[in-house]
Short mmCIF file of C-alpha atoms in Angstrom, two decimals:
data_model
loop_
_atom_site.label_atom_id
_atom_site.label_comp_id
_atom_site.label_asym_id
_atom_site.label_seq_id
_atom_site.Cartn_x
_atom_site.Cartn_y
_atom_site.Cartn_z
CA UNK A 1407 33.10 16.03 -20.38
CA UNK A 1408 30.63 13.79 -18.50
CA UNK A 1409 33.50 11.45 -17.58
CA UNK A 1410 35.49 14.42 -16.13
CA UNK A 1411 32.55 15.33 -13.89
CA UNK A 1412 32.00 11.65 -12.82
CA UNK A 1413 35.78 11.55 -11.99
CA UNK A 1414 35.51 14.96 -10.07
CA UNK A 1415 32.93 13.43 -7.93
CA UNK A 1416 34.57 10.33 -7.35
CA UNK A 1417 37.53 12.25 -6.31
CA UNK A 1418 35.48 14.35 -3.96
CA UNK A 1419 34.59 11.14 -2.21
CA UNK A 1420 38.24 9.68 -2.19
CA UNK A 1421 39.50 12.84 -0.68
CA UNK A 1422 36.68 13.25 1.61
CA UNK A 1423 36.33 16.99 0.04
CA UNK A 1424 39.87 18.02 0.97
CA UNK A 1425 40.38 21.66 0.52
CA UNK A 1426 36.64 22.59 -0.08
CA UNK A 1427 37.00 20.27 -3.14
CA UNK A 1428 39.57 22.06 -4.94
CA UNK A 1429 42.13 19.03 -4.63
CA UNK A 1430 39.67 16.85 -6.54
CA UNK A 1431 39.10 19.74 -8.85
CA UNK A 1432 42.82 20.33 -9.61
CA UNK A 1433 43.22 16.68 -10.02
CA UNK A 1434 40.32 16.20 -12.52
CA UNK A 1435 41.45 19.40 -14.37
CA UNK A 1436 44.95 17.79 -14.60
CA UNK A 1437 43.78 14.62 -16.01
CA UNK A 1438 41.29 16.41 -18.54
CA UNK A 1439 44.19 18.72 -19.67
CA UNK A 1440 46.53 15.71 -20.15
CA UNK A 1441 44.04 13.57 -22.07
CA UNK A 1442 43.19 16.75 -24.25
CA UNK A 1443 46.98 17.18 -25.03
CA UNK A 1444 47.35 13.44 -25.92
CA UNK A 1445 44.27 13.41 -28.06
CA UNK A 1446 45.20 16.53 -29.91
CA UNK A 1447 49.02 15.68 -30.31
CA UNK A 1448 48.64 14.96 -34.16
CA UNK A 1449 45.77 17.55 -35.17
CA UNK A 1450 46.04 21.00 -36.30
CA UNK A 1451 46.33 23.96 -33.96
CA UNK A 1452 42.62 24.75 -34.22
CA UNK A 1453 41.60 21.21 -33.85
CA UNK A 1454 43.84 20.66 -30.70
CA UNK A 1455 42.05 23.86 -29.19
CA UNK A 1456 38.77 22.19 -29.57
CA UNK A 1457 39.92 19.10 -27.55
CA UNK A 1458 40.20 21.45 -24.45
CA UNK A 1459 36.70 22.72 -24.81
CA UNK A 1460 35.02 19.67 -23.00
CA UNK A 1461 37.66 20.06 -20.27
CA UNK A 1462 36.94 23.98 -19.99
CA UNK A 1463 33.18 23.37 -19.58
CA UNK A 1464 33.67 20.59 -17.07
CA UNK A 1465 35.94 22.79 -15.10
CA UNK A 1466 33.65 25.54 -15.05
CA UNK A 1467 30.77 23.27 -13.74
CA UNK A 1468 32.72 21.49 -11.23
CA UNK A 1469 34.02 24.72 -9.80
CA UNK A 1470 30.69 25.63 -8.67
CA UNK A 1471 30.98 22.70 -6.17
CA UNK A 1472 34.06 24.27 -4.62
CA UNK A 1473 32.75 27.72 -4.07
CA UNK A 1474 30.35 28.53 -0.91
CA UNK A 1475 27.16 30.36 -1.53
CA UNK A 1476 26.24 30.73 2.04
CA UNK A 1477 28.13 32.40 4.89
CA UNK A 1478 31.04 29.93 6.36
CA UNK A 1479 30.59 31.05 10.09
CA UNK A 1480 27.39 30.06 12.01
CA UNK A 1481 24.34 32.45 11.23
CA UNK A 1482 22.03 31.70 14.50
CA UNK A 1483 18.45 32.07 13.92
CA UNK A 1484 17.05 35.38 15.14
CA UNK A 1485 15.40 35.67 18.59
CA UNK A 1486 11.74 34.43 18.86
CA UNK A 1487 9.22 37.16 19.35
CA UNK A 1488 7.32 35.09 22.12
CA UNK A 1489 10.07 33.70 24.44
CA UNK A 1490 13.29 34.81 25.63
CA UNK A 1491 16.34 32.82 24.80
CA UNK A 1492 18.80 32.17 27.52
CA UNK A 1493 22.33 30.45 26.93
CA UNK A 1494 23.67 28.20 29.44
CA UNK A 1495 27.14 26.92 29.66
CA UNK A 1496 26.97 23.35 30.90
CA UNK A 1497 29.78 21.36 32.83
CA UNK A 1498 30.11 19.25 29.75
CA UNK A 1499 31.44 22.23 27.88
CA UNK A 1500 28.32 22.67 25.62
CA UNK A 1501 26.64 26.03 25.36
CA UNK A 1502 22.96 25.58 24.72
CA UNK A 1503 20.01 27.72 24.18
CA UNK A 1504 17.32 27.60 26.76
CA UNK A 1505 13.62 28.45 26.81
CA UNK A 1506 11.44 28.70 29.88
CA UNK A 1507 7.55 28.66 29.97
CA UNK A 1508 6.43 29.20 33.52
CA UNK A 1509 3.22 27.72 34.67
CA UNK A 1510 -0.01 29.64 34.17
CA UNK A 1511 -1.05 31.84 36.99
CA UNK A 1512 -4.49 30.21 37.17
CA UNK A 1513 -5.39 26.61 38.16
CA UNK A 1514 -3.00 23.97 39.99
CA UNK A 1515 0.71 24.07 39.36
CA UNK A 1516 2.90 20.78 38.97
CA UNK A 1517 5.67 21.13 41.53
CA UNK A 1518 8.26 19.24 39.51
CA UNK A 1519 9.81 21.21 36.44
CA UNK A 1520 9.34 19.55 33.14
CA UNK A 1521 12.20 19.45 30.74
CA UNK A 1522 11.56 18.78 26.98
CA UNK A 1523 14.25 17.11 24.60
CA UNK A 1524 13.15 17.86 21.00
CA UNK A 1525 13.97 15.30 17.98
CA UNK A 1526 16.31 15.70 15.12
CA UNK A 1527 18.93 14.87 16.33
CA UNK A 1528 20.73 18.32 16.38
CA UNK A 1529 17.70 20.15 15.19
CA UNK A 1530 16.11 23.36 16.38
CA UNK A 1531 12.94 23.50 18.36
CA UNK A 1532 10.19 24.03 15.88
CA UNK A 1533 7.62 26.83 16.22
CA UNK A 1534 5.03 24.00 16.30
CA UNK A 1535 6.75 22.43 19.18
CA UNK A 1536 7.07 25.89 21.12
CA UNK A 1537 3.15 26.11 20.87
CA UNK A 1538 2.96 22.71 22.38
CA UNK A 1539 5.14 23.56 25.29
CA UNK A 1540 2.97 26.74 25.92
CA UNK A 1541 0.02 24.54 26.13
CA UNK A 1542 1.61 22.32 28.70
CA UNK A 1543 2.49 25.60 30.62
CA UNK A 1544 -1.12 26.55 30.53
CA UNK A 1545 -1.94 23.18 32.05
CA UNK A 1546 0.29 23.95 35.17
CA UNK A 1547 3.70 22.45 33.99
CA UNK A 1548 6.89 24.61 34.69
CA UNK A 1549 8.31 23.97 31.25
CA UNK A 1550 12.12 24.19 30.40
CA UNK A 1551 13.50 23.12 26.74
CA UNK A 1552 16.94 23.46 25.35
CA UNK A 1553 18.35 23.06 22.02
CA UNK A 1554 20.79 20.31 21.92
CA UNK A 1555 24.56 21.29 21.07
CA UNK A 1556 24.80 22.25 17.47
CA UNK A 1557 21.10 22.79 17.09
CA UNK A 1558 19.06 26.11 16.73
CA UNK A 1559 20.69 28.91 18.78
CA UNK A 1560 23.09 26.53 20.62
CA UNK A 1561 26.91 26.66 19.86
CA UNK A 1562 28.54 24.14 17.59
CA UNK A 1563 30.60 21.36 18.95
CA UNK A 1564 33.69 19.99 17.16
CA UNK A 1565 32.35 17.35 14.77
CA UNK A 1566 34.08 14.51 16.61
CA UNK A 1567 32.29 15.57 19.94
CA UNK A 1568 28.93 14.68 18.73
CA UNK A 1569 27.59 11.47 20.15
CA UNK A 1570 24.52 10.00 21.85
CA UNK A 1571 26.71 9.70 25.02
CA UNK A 1572 27.45 13.23 24.97
CA UNK A 1573 23.77 14.17 24.33
CA UNK A 1574 23.13 12.08 27.72
CA UNK A 1575 25.82 13.74 29.54
CA UNK A 1576 24.46 17.13 28.49
CA UNK A 1577 20.89 16.25 29.81
CA UNK A 1578 22.42 15.38 33.25
CA UNK A 1579 24.50 18.56 33.19
CA UNK A 1580 21.36 20.76 32.22
CA UNK A 1581 19.47 19.19 35.20
CA UNK A 1582 22.22 19.96 37.46
CA UNK A 1583 22.45 23.67 36.04
CA UNK A 1584 18.67 23.97 36.46
CA UNK A 1585 19.31 23.27 40.35
CA UNK A 1586 15.56 22.42 41.04
CA UNK A 1587 15.77 18.95 42.24
CA UNK A 1588 14.35 15.90 40.34
CA UNK A 1589 12.77 16.87 36.90
CA UNK A 1590 10.19 15.20 34.49
CA UNK A 1591 11.52 14.69 31.19
CA UNK A 1592 9.60 14.69 27.76
CA UNK A 1593 11.63 13.29 25.07
CA UNK A 1594 10.50 13.02 21.49
CA UNK A 1595 11.91 11.01 18.61
CA UNK A 1596 15.67 11.20 19.00
CA UNK A 1597 14.88 13.12 22.22
CA UNK A 1598 13.04 9.87 23.38
CA UNK A 1599 16.67 8.05 22.52
CA UNK A 1600 18.52 10.34 24.68
CA UNK A 1601 16.00 9.97 27.49
CA UNK A 1602 15.83 6.31 27.14
CA UNK A 1603 19.69 5.92 27.39
CA UNK A 1604 19.53 8.48 30.32
CA UNK A 1605 17.21 6.00 32.21
CA UNK A 1606 20.05 3.37 31.72
CA UNK A 1607 22.61 5.59 33.25
CA UNK A 1608 22.21 5.50 37.00
CA UNK A 1609 24.16 8.77 37.42
CA UNK A 1610 21.61 10.75 35.19
CA UNK A 1611 18.69 8.71 36.06
CA UNK A 1612 18.94 9.68 39.67
CA UNK A 1613 18.20 13.12 38.75
CA UNK A 1614 14.94 12.08 36.76
CA UNK A 1615 11.56 11.98 38.62
CA UNK A 1616 9.34 10.53 35.68
CA UNK A 1617 10.06 10.14 31.96
CA UNK A 1618 7.70 10.34 28.89
CA UNK A 1619 9.23 8.67 25.77
CA UNK A 1620 7.44 9.80 22.85
CA UNK A 1621 7.69 7.86 19.50
CA UNK A 1622 11.42 7.02 20.08
CA UNK A 1623 14.12 6.10 17.39
CA UNK A 1624 16.38 3.01 17.92
CA UNK A 1625 17.96 3.15 21.57
CA UNK A 1626 21.41 1.20 20.50
CA UNK A 1627 23.21 -0.59 17.91
CA UNK A 1628 21.25 -3.89 18.04
CA UNK A 1629 17.97 -1.95 17.92
CA UNK A 1630 19.03 0.21 15.20
CA UNK A 1631 19.44 -3.06 13.04
CA UNK A 1632 15.76 -4.17 13.74
CA UNK A 1633 13.32 -4.08 10.73
CA UNK A 1634 9.87 -4.82 10.68
CA UNK A 1635 6.49 -3.20 10.77
CA UNK A 1636 5.79 0.44 11.15
CA UNK A 1637 2.53 2.52 11.86
CA UNK A 1638 -0.41 2.92 9.81
CA UNK A 1639 0.12 4.49 6.40
CA UNK A 1640 1.66 7.80 6.66
CA UNK A 1641 1.50 10.99 4.16
CA UNK A 1642 4.84 10.06 2.43
CA UNK A 1643 4.49 10.22 -1.25
CA UNK A 1644 0.95 11.48 -0.75
CA UNK A 1645 1.52 15.05 0.15
CA UNK A 1646 2.17 17.84 -2.12
CA UNK A 1647 5.89 18.55 -2.56
CA UNK A 1648 7.34 21.07 -0.16
CA UNK A 1649 7.75 24.39 -1.52
CA UNK A 1650 10.69 26.87 -0.85
CA UNK A 1651 14.37 27.30 -1.46
CA UNK A 1652 16.42 24.05 -1.32
CA UNK A 1653 20.14 24.00 -1.09
CA UNK A 1654 20.18 20.77 -2.79
CA UNK A 1655 19.29 22.67 -5.95
CA UNK A 1656 22.84 24.19 -5.74
CA UNK A 1657 25.56 21.72 -7.07
CA UNK A 1658 27.84 22.35 -3.80
CA UNK A 1659 25.26 21.26 -1.28
CA UNK A 1660 23.64 18.85 -3.69
CA UNK A 1661 26.88 16.99 -3.74
CA UNK A 1662 28.06 17.51 -0.23
CA UNK A 1663 24.67 16.59 1.30
CA UNK A 1664 23.93 13.61 -1.25
CA UNK A 1665 27.36 11.94 -0.64
CA UNK A 1666 27.07 12.32 3.17
CA UNK A 1667 23.72 10.58 3.13
CA UNK A 1668 25.30 7.72 0.82
CA UNK A 1669 28.18 7.51 3.39
CA UNK A 1670 30.72 8.49 0.86
CA UNK A 1671 31.74 11.59 2.75
CA UNK A 1672 32.28 11.79 6.48
CA UNK A 1673 30.25 14.20 8.54
CA UNK A 1674 33.58 16.17 9.22
CA UNK A 1675 34.15 16.41 5.45
CA UNK A 1676 36.63 19.09 4.13
CA UNK A 1677 34.07 19.91 1.39
CA UNK A 1678 31.84 22.01 3.47
CA UNK A 1679 32.33 23.17 6.99
CA UNK A 1680 29.69 22.30 9.78
CA UNK A 1681 28.75 26.13 10.06
CA UNK A 1682 28.21 26.39 6.35
CA UNK A 1683 26.10 23.32 6.05
CA UNK A 1684 23.80 24.53 8.99
CA UNK A 1685 23.63 27.83 7.25
CA UNK A 1686 22.66 26.22 3.75
CA UNK A 1687 20.10 23.46 4.89
CA UNK A 1688 16.53 24.42 4.49
CA UNK A 1689 13.18 22.93 5.45
CA UNK A 1690 12.56 22.10 1.87
CA UNK A 1691 15.59 19.86 1.82
CA UNK A 1692 14.05 17.38 4.23
CA UNK A 1693 11.58 16.40 1.35
CA UNK A 1694 9.29 13.65 2.16
CA UNK A 1695 10.56 13.14 5.58
CA UNK A 1696 8.11 15.79 7.08
CA UNK A 1697 5.21 14.22 5.18
CA UNK A 1698 6.18 10.91 6.98
CA UNK A 1699 5.25 12.39 10.26
CA UNK A 1700 1.55 12.56 9.35
CA UNK A 1701 -1.27 10.29 8.85
CA UNK A 1702 -2.14 9.52 5.07
CA UNK A 1703 -5.58 11.33 5.73
CA UNK A 1704 -3.70 14.61 6.74
CA UNK A 1705 -1.66 14.67 3.45
CA UNK A 1706 -3.20 17.57 2.08
CA UNK A 1707 -3.36 19.66 5.28
CA UNK A 1708 0.03 19.13 6.65
CA UNK A 1709 0.76 22.22 8.76
CA UNK A 1710 3.84 24.44 8.63
CA UNK A 1711 6.00 23.27 11.31
CA UNK A 1712 8.52 26.04 11.33
CA UNK A 1713 9.52 29.58 9.91
CA UNK A 1714 12.34 29.85 7.48
CA UNK A 1715 13.99 32.24 9.98
CA UNK A 1716 13.52 29.61 12.90
CA UNK A 1717 14.24 26.42 11.05
CA UNK A 1718 17.78 25.00 11.97
CA UNK A 1719 19.07 21.58 11.10
CA UNK A 1720 22.81 20.15 11.15
CA UNK A 1721 22.73 17.36 8.78
CA UNK A 1722 26.26 16.47 9.23
CA UNK A 1723 26.21 16.44 12.99
CA UNK A 1724 22.91 14.61 12.81
CA UNK A 1725 24.46 11.83 10.81
CA UNK A 1726 27.40 11.60 13.18
CA UNK A 1727 25.06 11.18 16.35
CA UNK A 1728 22.98 8.54 14.40
CA UNK A 1729 26.23 6.60 13.63
CA UNK A 1730 27.36 6.56 17.31
CA UNK A 1731 23.79 5.16 18.08
CA UNK A 1732 24.33 2.48 15.52
CA UNK A 1733 27.77 1.77 16.76
CA UNK A 1734 26.91 1.32 20.40
CA UNK A 1735 26.37 -1.88 22.28
CA UNK A 1736 23.15 -3.06 23.84
CA UNK A 1737 22.04 -1.00 26.63
CA UNK A 1738 19.46 -3.54 27.64
CA UNK A 1739 21.27 -4.96 30.71
CA UNK A 1740 21.65 -1.53 32.18
CA UNK A 1741 17.78 -0.43 31.13
CA UNK A 1742 16.65 -3.42 32.89
CA UNK A 1743 17.77 -1.91 36.33
CA UNK A 1744 15.81 1.27 35.76
CA UNK A 1745 13.54 2.43 38.58
CA UNK A 1746 12.38 5.72 37.00
CA UNK A 1747 8.66 5.55 36.32
CA UNK A 1748 8.24 5.96 32.51
CA UNK A 1749 5.50 6.11 29.91
CA UNK A 1750 5.63 5.37 26.13
CA UNK A 1751 3.51 7.09 23.50
CA UNK A 1752 3.36 5.57 20.11
CA UNK A 1753 1.88 7.24 17.27
CA UNK A 1754 -0.80 5.26 15.15
CA UNK A 1755 0.64 6.37 11.87
CA UNK A 1756 4.21 6.44 13.15
CA UNK A 1757 7.03 6.09 10.35
CA UNK A 1758 9.22 4.49 13.28
CA UNK A 1759 9.59 0.72 13.25
CA UNK A 1760 7.42 -0.30 15.94
CA UNK A 1761 9.99 -2.47 17.58
CA UNK A 1762 12.20 0.76 18.37
CA UNK A 1763 9.50 1.41 20.99
CA UNK A 1764 8.41 -2.07 22.10
CA UNK A 1765 12.26 -3.13 22.86
CA UNK A 1766 11.98 -0.13 25.42
CA UNK A 1767 8.72 -1.71 26.83
CA UNK A 1768 10.29 -5.02 26.94
CA UNK A 1769 13.51 -4.11 28.74
CA UNK A 1770 12.67 -1.36 30.95
CA UNK A 1771 10.58 -2.81 33.97
CA UNK A 1772 9.73 0.87 35.08
CA UNK A 1773 7.64 1.60 32.04
CA UNK A 1774 4.13 1.83 33.70
CA UNK A 1775 2.08 3.14 30.75
CA UNK A 1776 2.13 2.81 26.90
CA UNK A 1777 -0.43 4.74 24.80
CA UNK A 1778 -1.03 4.29 21.13
CA UNK A 1779 -2.01 7.84 20.04
CA UNK A 1780 -4.98 7.38 17.56
CA UNK A 1781 -5.10 9.62 14.46
CA UNK A 1782 -1.79 11.10 14.45
CA UNK A 1783 1.71 10.39 12.94
CA UNK A 1784 5.11 10.60 14.27
CA UNK A 1785 4.68 14.27 15.15
CA UNK A 1786 2.00 13.66 17.63
CA UNK A 1787 1.39 17.40 18.54
CA UNK A 1788 0.72 19.23 15.28
CA UNK A 1789 -1.88 21.73 15.76
CA UNK A 1790 -4.49 19.60 13.98
CA UNK A 1791 -7.86 19.17 15.33
CA UNK A 1792 -7.53 18.28 19.12
CA UNK A 1793 -4.27 16.47 18.77
CA UNK A 1794 -2.26 18.97 21.07
CA UNK A 1795 -4.83 18.78 23.58
CA UNK A 1796 -4.99 14.84 23.59
CA UNK A 1797 -1.15 14.46 23.77
CA UNK A 1798 -1.06 17.15 26.64
CA UNK A 1799 -3.97 15.24 28.45
CA UNK A 1800 -1.99 11.83 28.20
CA UNK A 1801 1.49 13.43 29.57
CA UNK A 1802 -0.31 15.52 32.27
CA UNK A 1803 -2.19 12.39 33.61
CA UNK A 1804 1.00 10.37 33.79
CA UNK A 1805 3.08 13.09 35.36
CA UNK A 1806 0.46 13.65 37.90
CA UNK A 1807 -0.07 9.82 38.56
CA UNK A 1808 -3.88 10.27 37.63
CA UNK A 1809 -6.00 7.93 35.63
CA UNK A 1810 -5.02 7.71 32.05
CA UNK A 1811 -7.54 9.15 29.47
CA UNK A 1812 -6.53 6.38 26.90
CA UNK A 1813 -5.93 2.45 27.39
CA UNK A 1814 -2.88 1.11 28.48
CA UNK A 1815 -1.73 -0.74 25.42
CA UNK A 1816 0.25 -2.67 24.51
CA UNK A 1817 1.29 -4.13 27.70
CA UNK A 1818 4.58 -6.51 27.71
CA UNK A 1819 2.30 -9.56 27.34
CA UNK A 1820 0.67 -7.98 24.12
CA UNK A 1821 3.91 -7.03 22.23
CA UNK A 1822 3.71 -9.99 20.03
CA UNK A 1823 0.17 -9.37 19.14
CA UNK A 1824 0.56 -5.74 18.64
CA UNK A 1825 3.46 -6.33 16.26
CA UNK A 1826 1.32 -8.93 14.19
CA UNK A 1827 -1.25 -6.32 13.85
CA UNK A 1828 1.10 -4.15 12.15
CA UNK A 1829 2.40 -6.38 9.65
#
């Protein structure tokens, strides 16, 4: 029986899950039946029937991998109670969910709109992030945020259209659709990658006034292959196990997401469709990835980042976008021509490779400030202590070209020493 299950999983990988897995199931069943007939050819009728029992049990078990348990058409999260959701059709063909937090009525207002690009990639904007955007609006920023194509309440794309280049084009198209002139942009994590690559694209960079790159991922293929020191110890393997339902407790999604992560199924696998995968994936499926975004000292007080109703993540599309980054050539020659004033924010306990950020500092001559945010992990605005206020103060000071509340470090000359300090 175990051999038939292993054969079935291997066939899933070989056929890329064709026909929701039924092609692999029928083949495995046929092989199992043929072996049972061969083994029972000289036995009594009763003994022959017993040779089929393992085949029947294996067939029943593996059939659970072929049957969806969630809707196979996209079920978007319900509307948020504290902000209206707009849907904009961009010139690229993407239809994205948009949120607007106008500046507070009291106090000075920042004349340049601020656009937020969240991380993921292809993840909905969390409630925790929405709260931070509200804080920025209370500080006078006219804040716009959009969920990238395929994430949150935005429409899906065909799987082969997800790419880091498409994400950059969508940013340019969003700014054009906003039609408010140049904009400031805050890009977090993979959103920082989108922003960095936008700075290297003159046609998009021309629309950007100032750029804040917060704890970015790798900007291109050569950077993605870099290893090395990370930040101070994170809460990974220290925090309590995340609670809540997991799609990976079900055979269908355990096999699908597991083989995708191992690279044995393509993001466009025939086993589960993109919409079904989005519907199935839960916050608990992220496992220790969430804990890795917090400092070790915060392991037992990690906040709830999102609600079950609002959480949205497309694992398959995310893998597809990440692959296009790994496959892309160096953007350094183009980034060296950037003229958009930029700031880097690096988390003290970041789970990101340090050189992912310092490569941007080294290659982009327009990076004017770099701040290591003390006492925070990758998710720098997290509702704990005064972390949100400190992050907002750093962002606001740069966008208003005022003195920074934190030291400017590392500078370009300090990069080698900074990396040595984190070995």
